[in-house]
Short mmCIF file of C-alpha atoms (C1' of nucleotides) in Angstrom, two decimals:
data_model
loop_
_atom_site.label_atom_id
_atom_site.label_comp_id
_atom_site.label_asym_id
_atom_site.label_seq_id
_atom_site.Cartn_x
_atom_site.Cartn_y
_atom_site.Cartn_z
CA MET C 17 2.14 3.48 -20.46
CA THR C 18 2.10 7.25 -20.40
CA LYS C 19 4.07 7.38 -17.19
CA LEU C 20 6.83 5.19 -18.54
CA TYR C 21 6.74 7.07 -21.80
CA ASP C 22 7.16 10.38 -20.02
CA PHE C 23 9.86 9.01 -17.79
CA ILE C 24 11.96 7.82 -20.72
CA LYS C 25 11.42 11.10 -22.55
CA SER C 26 12.64 12.94 -19.51
CA GLN C 27 15.89 10.97 -19.60
CA ILE C 28 16.82 10.80 -23.26
CA ASN C 29 16.12 12.34 -26.59
CA ILE C 30 14.58 9.51 -28.49
CA ASP C 31 12.69 9.22 -31.77
CA GLU C 32 8.99 8.76 -31.34
CA SER C 33 9.01 5.63 -33.46
CA GLU C 34 11.92 4.03 -31.68
CA LEU C 35 10.35 4.73 -28.34
CA GLU C 36 7.08 3.16 -29.46
CA THR C 37 8.92 0.05 -30.56
CA ILE C 38 10.83 -0.19 -27.33
CA LEU C 39 7.70 0.22 -25.25
CA LEU C 40 6.20 -2.83 -26.96
CA ASN C 41 8.70 -4.90 -25.00
CA PHE C 42 7.26 -3.95 -21.65
CA ASN C 43 4.44 -5.82 -19.99
CA GLU C 44 2.07 -4.57 -17.39
CA ARG C 45 1.89 -6.49 -14.15
CA LYS C 46 -0.43 -5.78 -11.25
CA ILE C 47 0.52 -6.81 -7.76
CA LYS C 48 -1.77 -6.78 -4.76
CA LYS C 49 -0.50 -5.29 -1.56
CA ASP C 50 1.91 -7.58 0.30
CA ARG C 51 2.31 -9.96 -2.61
CA PHE C 52 5.83 -10.86 -3.69
CA VAL C 53 7.42 -9.68 -6.90
CA LEU C 54 10.58 -11.65 -6.29
CA LYS C 55 11.47 -14.13 -3.60
CA HIS C 56 14.77 -14.66 -1.92
CA GLY C 57 16.64 -17.54 -3.54
CA HIS C 58 15.02 -17.08 -6.93
CA PHE C 59 16.69 -15.52 -9.94
CA ALA C 60 15.78 -12.00 -10.94
CA THR C 61 14.70 -11.99 -14.56
CA ASP C 62 13.10 -8.61 -15.09
CA TYR C 63 13.59 -4.90 -14.72
CA TYR C 64 10.62 -3.09 -13.21
CA PHE C 65 9.33 0.37 -13.77
CA ILE C 66 6.90 1.32 -11.03
CA LYS C 67 3.84 2.98 -12.48
CA SER C 68 2.04 3.27 -9.17
CA GLY C 69 2.45 1.93 -5.68
CA GLY C 70 5.77 0.89 -4.29
CA LEU C 71 8.10 -1.98 -3.49
CA ARG C 72 9.76 -3.02 -0.28
CA ILE C 73 13.13 -4.65 -0.81
CA ASN C 74 13.84 -6.95 2.09
CA PHE C 75 17.10 -8.53 2.99
CA ASP C 76 17.40 -11.74 4.99
CA ILE C 77 20.03 -11.43 7.65
CA ASN C 78 20.59 -13.76 10.58
CA ASN C 79 17.13 -15.23 10.47
CA ASN C 80 15.07 -12.13 10.10
CA SER C 81 14.02 -10.00 7.25
CA LYS C 82 15.00 -6.36 7.15
CA THR C 83 13.84 -3.67 4.79
CA ALA C 84 16.88 -2.52 2.88
CA TRP C 85 15.28 -0.15 0.47
CA ILE C 86 11.96 1.23 -0.72
CA ALA C 87 11.34 1.88 -4.40
CA LEU C 88 8.47 4.13 -5.36
CA GLU C 89 6.35 5.38 -8.21
CA ASN C 90 8.28 6.50 -11.27
CA GLU C 91 11.40 4.58 -10.42
CA PHE C 92 13.21 1.75 -12.12
CA PHE C 93 14.14 -1.17 -9.99
CA THR C 94 15.59 -4.66 -10.10
CA ASP C 95 18.04 -6.89 -8.30
CA LEU C 96 20.94 -6.07 -10.54
CA THR C 97 23.34 -8.39 -8.75
CA SER C 98 21.12 -11.36 -9.44
CA ILE C 99 20.77 -10.41 -13.09
CA LYS C 100 24.38 -9.50 -13.77
CA ASN C 101 25.99 -12.35 -11.88
CA LYS C 102 23.26 -14.91 -12.49
CA VAL C 103 23.05 -15.66 -8.79
CA PRO C 104 19.93 -16.23 -6.68
CA SER C 105 18.57 -13.07 -5.19
CA ARG C 106 19.32 -12.10 -1.60
CA TYR C 107 16.13 -10.08 -1.53
CA ASN C 108 12.44 -10.44 -1.04
CA ILE C 109 10.70 -7.83 -3.11
CA GLN C 110 7.15 -7.14 -2.07
CA ALA C 111 4.44 -4.62 -2.91
CA ILE C 112 3.82 -2.18 -0.06
CA GLU C 113 0.46 -1.35 -1.56
CA ASP C 114 -1.46 -2.28 -4.68
CA THR C 115 1.14 -1.73 -7.35
CA ILE C 116 1.34 -1.58 -11.10
CA LEU C 117 4.64 -2.40 -12.77
CA PHE C 118 5.87 -2.31 -16.30
CA THR C 119 8.28 -5.18 -16.57
CA ILE C 120 10.86 -6.10 -19.15
CA LYS C 121 12.99 -9.23 -19.35
CA SER C 122 16.66 -8.72 -18.76
CA GLU C 123 17.54 -10.46 -22.03
CA THR C 124 15.23 -8.09 -23.82
CA MET C 125 16.96 -5.17 -22.14
CA GLU C 126 20.29 -6.51 -23.35
CA ARG C 127 18.99 -6.88 -26.85
CA LEU C 128 17.55 -3.38 -26.90
CA TYR C 129 20.80 -2.01 -25.50
CA LYS C 130 22.61 -3.42 -28.51
CA GLU C 131 19.93 -2.55 -31.03
CA TYR C 132 19.36 1.05 -29.97
CA PRO C 133 22.42 3.02 -28.85
CA ILE C 134 20.11 5.61 -27.36
CA TRP C 135 18.63 2.92 -25.16
CA GLN C 136 22.09 2.03 -23.96
CA GLN C 137 22.42 5.68 -23.02
CA PHE C 138 19.15 5.42 -21.16
CA GLY C 139 20.52 2.46 -19.25
CA ARG C 140 23.69 4.31 -18.40
CA GLN C 141 21.79 7.28 -17.07
CA ILE C 142 19.46 5.15 -15.00
CA TRP C 143 22.40 3.55 -13.23
CA GLU C 144 24.29 6.79 -12.89
CA ASN C 145 21.28 8.18 -11.08
CA ALA C 146 20.86 5.06 -9.00
CA PHE C 147 24.49 5.34 -8.00
CA LEU C 148 24.11 8.97 -6.94
CA LYS C 149 21.10 8.10 -4.85
CA ALA C 150 22.92 5.24 -3.17
CA ILE C 151 25.92 7.44 -2.41
CA ASP C 152 23.62 10.00 -0.90
CA GLY C 153 22.21 7.35 1.38
CA LEU C 154 25.70 6.24 2.27
CA LEU C 155 26.81 9.74 3.19
CA ASN C 156 23.77 10.07 5.39
CA PHE C 157 24.75 6.98 7.30
CA GLN C 158 28.33 8.12 7.58
CA ASN C 159 27.62 11.60 8.80
CA MET C 160 24.27 11.66 10.54
CA ASN C 161 22.78 10.07 13.60
CA ALA C 162 19.46 8.28 13.55
CA GLU C 163 17.45 11.38 14.34
CA GLU C 164 18.97 13.36 11.50
CA ARG C 165 18.48 10.47 9.10
CA TYR C 166 14.87 10.23 10.15
CA LEU C 167 14.21 13.90 9.58
CA THR C 168 15.96 13.87 6.23
CA THR C 169 14.09 10.82 5.04
CA MET C 170 10.77 12.23 6.14
CA GLN C 171 11.29 15.29 4.01
CA GLN C 172 12.01 13.35 0.89
CA THR C 173 8.71 11.84 0.01
CA GLU C 174 5.32 11.66 1.53
CA LEU C 175 4.96 8.04 0.54
CA LEU C 176 7.60 7.07 3.02
CA GLN C 177 5.20 8.31 5.62
CA ARG C 178 2.84 5.58 4.57
CA ILE C 179 5.08 2.60 5.17
CA PRO C 180 4.94 0.75 8.50
CA LEU C 181 7.29 2.18 11.08
CA LYS C 182 9.11 -1.07 11.49
CA ASP C 183 10.10 -1.00 7.83
CA LEU C 184 11.12 2.60 8.16
CA ALA C 185 13.22 1.64 11.17
CA ASP C 186 15.03 -1.04 9.16
CA PHE C 187 15.56 1.41 6.37
CA LEU C 188 17.11 3.88 8.83
CA GLY C 189 19.25 1.15 10.34
CA ILE C 190 17.72 1.33 13.81
CA THR C 191 15.26 -0.75 15.82
CA PRO C 192 11.53 -0.02 15.85
CA THR C 193 11.89 0.71 19.55
CA SER C 194 14.44 3.42 18.94
CA LEU C 195 12.42 4.91 16.13
CA SER C 196 9.41 5.10 18.35
CA ARG C 197 11.37 6.97 20.99
CA LEU C 198 12.87 9.27 18.39
CA ARG C 199 9.47 10.23 17.11
CA LYS C 200 8.20 10.86 20.60
CA LYS C 201 11.14 13.09 21.38
CA ILE C 202 10.73 15.13 18.19
CA LYS C 203 7.01 15.67 18.54
CA MET L 11 48.27 2.52 -20.52
CA THR L 12 48.27 -1.26 -20.24
CA LYS L 13 46.32 -1.19 -17.03
CA LEU L 14 43.55 0.91 -18.48
CA TYR L 15 43.62 -1.16 -21.64
CA ASP L 16 43.22 -4.35 -19.65
CA PHE L 17 40.52 -2.86 -17.51
CA ILE L 18 38.42 -1.84 -20.49
CA LYS L 19 38.94 -5.22 -22.13
CA SER L 20 37.72 -6.88 -18.97
CA GLN L 21 34.49 -4.93 -19.19
CA ILE L 22 33.54 -4.97 -22.85
CA ASN L 23 34.22 -6.71 -26.09
CA ILE L 24 35.77 -3.97 -28.16
CA ASP L 25 37.65 -3.88 -31.45
CA GLU L 26 41.34 -3.39 -31.04
CA SER L 27 41.32 -0.39 -33.34
CA GLU L 28 38.42 1.32 -31.64
CA LEU L 29 39.99 0.80 -28.27
CA GLU L 30 43.24 2.30 -29.49
CA THR L 31 41.40 5.35 -30.77
CA ILE L 32 39.51 5.78 -27.54
CA LEU L 33 42.65 5.48 -25.46
CA LEU L 34 44.14 8.43 -27.34
CA ASN L 35 41.64 10.62 -25.50
CA PHE L 36 43.10 9.85 -22.12
CA ASN L 37 45.92 11.82 -20.56
CA GLU L 38 48.31 10.74 -17.91
CA ARG L 39 48.49 12.83 -14.78
CA LYS L 40 50.82 12.29 -11.85
CA ILE L 41 49.88 13.52 -8.41
CA LYS L 42 52.18 13.66 -5.43
CA LYS L 43 50.93 12.36 -2.15
CA ASP L 44 48.53 14.75 -0.41
CA ARG L 45 48.11 16.97 -3.45
CA PHE L 46 44.59 17.79 -4.56
CA VAL L 47 43.00 16.43 -7.70
CA LEU L 48 39.82 18.43 -7.19
CA LYS L 49 38.94 21.05 -4.65
CA HIS L 50 35.64 21.67 -2.98
CA GLY L 51 33.76 24.45 -4.75
CA HIS L 52 35.37 23.79 -8.12
CA PHE L 53 33.69 22.06 -11.03
CA ALA L 54 34.61 18.50 -11.83
CA THR L 55 35.67 18.29 -15.46
CA ASP L 56 37.27 14.88 -15.80
CA TYR L 57 36.80 11.21 -15.21
CA TYR L 58 39.78 9.49 -13.62
CA PHE L 59 41.07 6.00 -13.98
CA ILE L 60 43.51 5.20 -11.21
CA LYS L 61 46.57 3.48 -12.58
CA SER L 62 48.39 3.39 -9.26
CA GLY L 63 47.99 4.91 -5.84
CA GLY L 64 44.67 6.03 -4.49
CA LEU L 65 42.33 8.93 -3.87
CA ARG L 66 40.70 10.14 -0.71
CA ILE L 67 37.30 11.73 -1.33
CA ASN L 68 36.60 14.20 1.44
CA PHE L 69 33.34 15.82 2.25
CA ASP L 70 33.02 19.14 4.06
CA ILE L 71 30.41 18.99 6.74
CA ASN L 72 29.88 21.47 9.54
CA ASN L 73 33.32 22.95 9.33
CA ASN L 74 35.39 19.85 9.11
CA SER L 75 36.44 17.55 6.41
CA LYS L 76 35.47 13.91 6.52
CA THR L 77 36.61 11.09 4.34
CA ALA L 78 33.56 9.83 2.50
CA TRP L 79 35.16 7.32 0.21
CA ILE L 80 38.47 5.88 -0.90
CA ALA L 81 39.10 5.02 -4.54
CA LEU L 82 41.97 2.74 -5.38
CA GLU L 83 44.08 1.33 -8.15
CA ASN L 84 42.14 0.03 -11.14
CA GLU L 85 39.02 1.99 -10.40
CA PHE L 86 37.19 4.69 -12.25
CA PHE L 87 36.26 7.74 -10.28
CA THR L 88 34.83 11.22 -10.59
CA ASP L 89 32.38 13.55 -8.91
CA LEU L 90 29.46 12.60 -11.09
CA THR L 91 27.07 15.02 -9.42
CA SER L 92 29.28 17.94 -10.28
CA ILE L 93 29.63 16.79 -13.88
CA LYS L 94 26.01 15.84 -14.49
CA ASN L 95 24.39 18.78 -12.77
CA LYS L 96 27.11 21.31 -13.51
CA VAL L 97 27.34 22.26 -9.88
CA PRO L 98 30.46 22.96 -7.81
CA SER L 99 31.84 19.88 -6.14
CA ARG L 100 31.11 19.12 -2.51
CA TYR L 101 34.29 17.11 -2.34
CA ASN L 102 37.98 17.51 -1.88
CA ILE L 103 39.73 14.80 -3.80
CA GLN L 104 43.28 14.16 -2.74
CA ALA L 105 46.00 11.62 -3.43
CA ILE L 106 46.63 9.35 -0.46
CA GLU L 107 49.99 8.43 -1.92
CA ASP L 108 51.89 9.18 -5.09
CA THR L 109 49.28 8.47 -7.71
CA ILE L 110 49.06 8.11 -11.45
CA LEU L 111 45.76 8.83 -13.16
CA PHE L 112 44.51 8.53 -16.68
CA THR L 113 42.11 11.39 -17.10
CA ILE L 114 39.52 12.15 -19.71
CA LYS L 115 37.38 15.25 -20.09
CA SER L 116 33.70 14.79 -19.45
CA GLU L 117 32.80 16.33 -22.82
CA THR L 118 35.11 13.87 -24.48
CA MET L 119 33.41 11.04 -22.63
CA GLU L 120 30.06 12.30 -23.89
CA ARG L 121 31.34 12.48 -27.41
CA LEU L 122 32.78 8.97 -27.26
CA TYR L 123 29.55 7.68 -25.78
CA LYS L 124 27.74 8.92 -28.86
CA GLU L 125 30.39 7.91 -31.32
CA TYR L 126 30.97 4.39 -30.06
CA PRO L 127 27.92 2.48 -28.86
CA ILE L 128 30.25 -0.02 -27.22
CA TRP L 129 31.72 2.80 -25.18
CA GLN L 130 28.25 3.74 -24.03
CA GLN L 131 27.94 0.15 -22.88
CA PHE L 132 31.22 0.51 -21.05
CA GLY L 133 29.85 3.58 -19.30
CA ARG L 134 26.68 1.77 -18.34
CA GLN L 135 28.58 -1.11 -16.85
CA ILE L 136 30.92 1.14 -14.91
CA TRP L 137 28.00 2.82 -13.23
CA GLU L 138 26.10 -0.38 -12.68
CA ASN L 139 29.12 -1.67 -10.82
CA ALA L 140 29.56 1.57 -8.92
CA PHE L 141 25.93 1.34 -7.89
CA LEU L 142 26.31 -2.21 -6.64
CA LYS L 143 29.33 -1.22 -4.61
CA ALA L 144 27.51 1.73 -3.08
CA ILE L 145 24.51 -0.42 -2.18
CA ASP L 146 26.82 -2.90 -0.54
CA GLY L 147 28.25 -0.12 1.60
CA LEU L 148 24.76 1.06 2.41
CA LEU L 149 23.65 -2.39 3.54
CA ASN L 150 26.70 -2.61 5.75
CA PHE L 151 25.73 0.59 7.49
CA GLN L 152 22.15 -0.52 7.84
CA ASN L 153 22.87 -3.92 9.25
CA MET L 154 26.23 -3.90 10.96
CA ASN L 155 27.72 -2.15 13.93
CA ALA L 156 31.04 -0.35 13.76
CA GLU L 157 33.06 -3.39 14.73
CA GLU L 158 31.55 -5.53 12.01
CA ARG L 159 32.02 -2.79 9.45
CA TYR L 160 35.63 -2.47 10.48
CA LEU L 161 36.30 -6.18 10.13
CA THR L 162 34.53 -6.35 6.78
CA THR L 163 36.40 -3.36 5.43
CA MET L 164 39.72 -4.71 6.59
CA GLN L 165 39.20 -7.89 4.66
CA GLN L 166 38.46 -6.15 1.42
CA THR L 167 41.78 -4.68 0.45
CA GLU L 168 45.16 -4.41 1.94
CA LEU L 169 45.52 -0.85 0.73
CA LEU L 170 42.86 0.26 3.18
CA GLN L 171 45.31 -0.80 5.83
CA ARG L 172 47.63 1.88 4.58
CA ILE L 173 45.36 4.86 5.05
CA PRO L 174 45.51 6.91 8.26
CA LEU L 175 43.17 5.63 10.93
CA LYS L 176 41.34 8.90 11.16
CA ASP L 177 40.34 8.61 7.51
CA LEU L 178 39.34 5.04 8.05
CA ALA L 179 37.25 6.17 11.02
CA ASP L 180 35.44 8.72 8.84
CA PHE L 181 34.89 6.10 6.20
CA LEU L 182 33.37 3.79 8.81
CA GLY L 183 31.22 6.59 10.16
CA ILE L 184 32.76 6.62 13.63
CA THR L 185 35.23 8.83 15.51
CA PRO L 186 38.95 8.11 15.56
CA THR L 187 38.60 7.61 19.31
CA SER L 188 36.05 4.86 18.86
CA LEU L 189 38.06 3.21 16.13
CA SER L 190 41.09 3.15 18.36
CA ARG L 191 39.12 1.44 21.12
CA LEU L 192 37.63 -1.01 18.65
CA ARG L 193 41.04 -2.04 17.45
CA LYS L 194 42.30 -2.48 20.97
CA LYS L 195 39.36 -4.67 21.87
CA ILE L 196 39.78 -6.89 18.81
CA LYS L 197 43.49 -7.41 19.21
"C1'" DT O 22 69.15 13.85 14.03
"C1'" DT O 23 66.02 17.04 16.18
"C1'" DC O 24 62.06 19.70 16.68
"C1'" DA O 25 57.30 20.63 15.51
"C1'" DT O 26 53.17 18.84 14.10
"C1'" DT O 27 49.90 15.57 13.49
"C1'" DT O 28 47.99 11.15 14.64
"C1'" DC O 29 46.84 7.75 17.89
"C1'" DT O 30 45.62 6.10 22.39
"C1'" DT O 31 43.48 6.32 26.86
"C1'" DG O 32 40.65 7.77 30.95
"C1'" DC O 33 36.51 9.71 32.45
"C1'" DC O 34 31.96 10.57 31.70
"C1'" DA O 35 27.78 11.77 28.49
"C1'" DT O 36 24.69 10.53 24.81
"C1'" DT O 37 22.76 7.44 21.63
"C1'" DT O 38 20.93 3.23 20.52
"C1'" DG O 39 19.55 -1.48 21.72
"C1'" DG O 40 17.18 -5.58 24.29
"C1'" DC O 41 13.40 -7.35 26.47
"C1'" DA O 42 8.91 -7.56 28.21
"C1'" DA O 43 4.45 -5.55 29.27
"C1'" DT O 44 0.86 -2.93 27.51
"C1'" DT O 45 -1.81 -0.58 24.23
"C1'" DC O 46 -3.26 0.19 19.66
"C1'" DC O 47 -4.60 -1.26 14.88
"C1'" DT O 48 -5.97 -4.34 11.26
"C1'" DT O 49 -8.15 -7.75 9.32
"C1'" DC O 50 -10.94 -11.27 8.49
"C1'" DA O 51 -14.20 -14.82 9.92
"C1'" DT F 20 -18.49 -6.78 15.09
"C1'" DG F 21 -15.39 -8.95 17.81
"C1'" DA F 22 -11.43 -11.95 18.48
"C1'" DA F 23 -6.62 -12.68 17.05
"C1'" DG F 24 -2.34 -11.29 15.66
"C1'" DG F 25 0.78 -8.01 14.43
"C1'" DA F 26 2.52 -3.14 15.16
"C1'" DA F 27 3.75 0.54 18.11
"C1'" DT F 28 4.85 2.47 22.58
"C1'" DT F 29 6.99 2.55 27.04
"C1'" DG F 30 9.84 1.43 31.26
"C1'" DC F 31 13.97 -0.35 32.87
"C1'" DC F 32 18.51 -1.24 32.17
"C1'" DA F 33 22.74 -2.57 29.09
"C1'" DA F 34 25.85 -1.88 25.31
"C1'" DA F 35 27.81 0.99 21.76
"C1'" DT F 36 29.61 5.17 20.47
"C1'" DG F 37 30.99 10.02 21.26
"C1'" DG F 38 33.36 14.31 23.51
"C1'" DC F 39 37.09 16.18 25.58
"C1'" DA F 40 41.59 16.51 27.19
"C1'" DA F 41 46.13 14.64 28.27
"C1'" DG F 42 49.84 12.11 26.98
"C1'" DA F 43 52.38 8.83 23.81
"C1'" DA F 44 53.74 7.71 19.27
"C1'" DA F 45 54.61 8.57 14.60
"C1'" DT F 46 55.69 11.57 10.86
"C1'" DG F 47 57.85 15.07 8.28
"C1'" DA F 48 60.72 19.15 7.47
"C1'" DA F 49 64.98 21.48 8.28
#
DNA sequence: TTCATTTCTTGCCATTTGGCAATTCCTTCA
DNA sequence: TGAAGGAATTGCCAAATGGCAAGAAATGAA
């Protein structure tokens, strides 16, 4: 769990012993490429920390499934809406390659939040950061065209270069056809 | 401060006395329509709770100012990037009408977070909710065209109907010209 | 109320993005 | 290793959105 350990340490100043105790509440889960972590219509029950690999978060909209988001190595992820509002998830969450997660039940998270104020701080910071990332994405959509969004996204992480172009197209909010033309034009 | 009081109560289960103490750290600030709350290039120092009125968050991009977001009555708002990273703000924040804020210094927030675990929980929930809202906006951009975004936005709050169309256009990520045509077509 | 300024609308045309179908290219798995 | 199915590209054309400029409408200050 070194990766998770380091990640938490990078976010908060926590006692070694407390951290050890908290880590005991995580479980490792391995997912083969293309297998589902969560299926649309089911209830999200866990938070995931991605040790390696990545997740594709797909969104069902008028009969087809679009990639809404990609979560990668060293990130926390879950369907927070499903957990908070106890509603079935709108998402299909799927491994984009062989992936290792550290998972923790949402009730356990809640308990740890109460038990360890520093963990509550950790939670706050995680969501603050998630918010900033989402706003960044939003501003990109508001102020850039597809080509600019593509170039910006490409810079951000090399893993994005490994996902199928059709998923990337969804992520960018354009059709695979358009993305293909974009790439041709740029090259 | 009834509004703020009620808002906090709606988010967390807090002792009356603690809440009273916490509220003492907020200050009331009145802003006339069109006056600035924060100017681009300055450092954000406060969190705002909007008692009445609303804020336009503008973003300077290649020499003109675009409305990135609108924050309304009963919402918390600040430039979190500026506060967290201690960098000058990229935003101009301006009152869209006569507005009353309850403000609190970011250092005070930090102190209260540490002092009152329940307040840390409040902070976490605020940002969880902000995240969910941002993601919702993001999905709209990914999966809807301008017309659909317009219709969706119009449903959400009647106050949005009170902002100038050019700001609304920015918010929707289109030009005022296009918005005007959209509206004509729909009517 | 009037004038000046800003916002909004509209016409004309350009650019961006999409839809569909045919073809090619890759994967994968038997 | 080769056949099958999905992914990516491309051509042709359509729809959505933008740019610019002119005029109409709304707003605000004196």
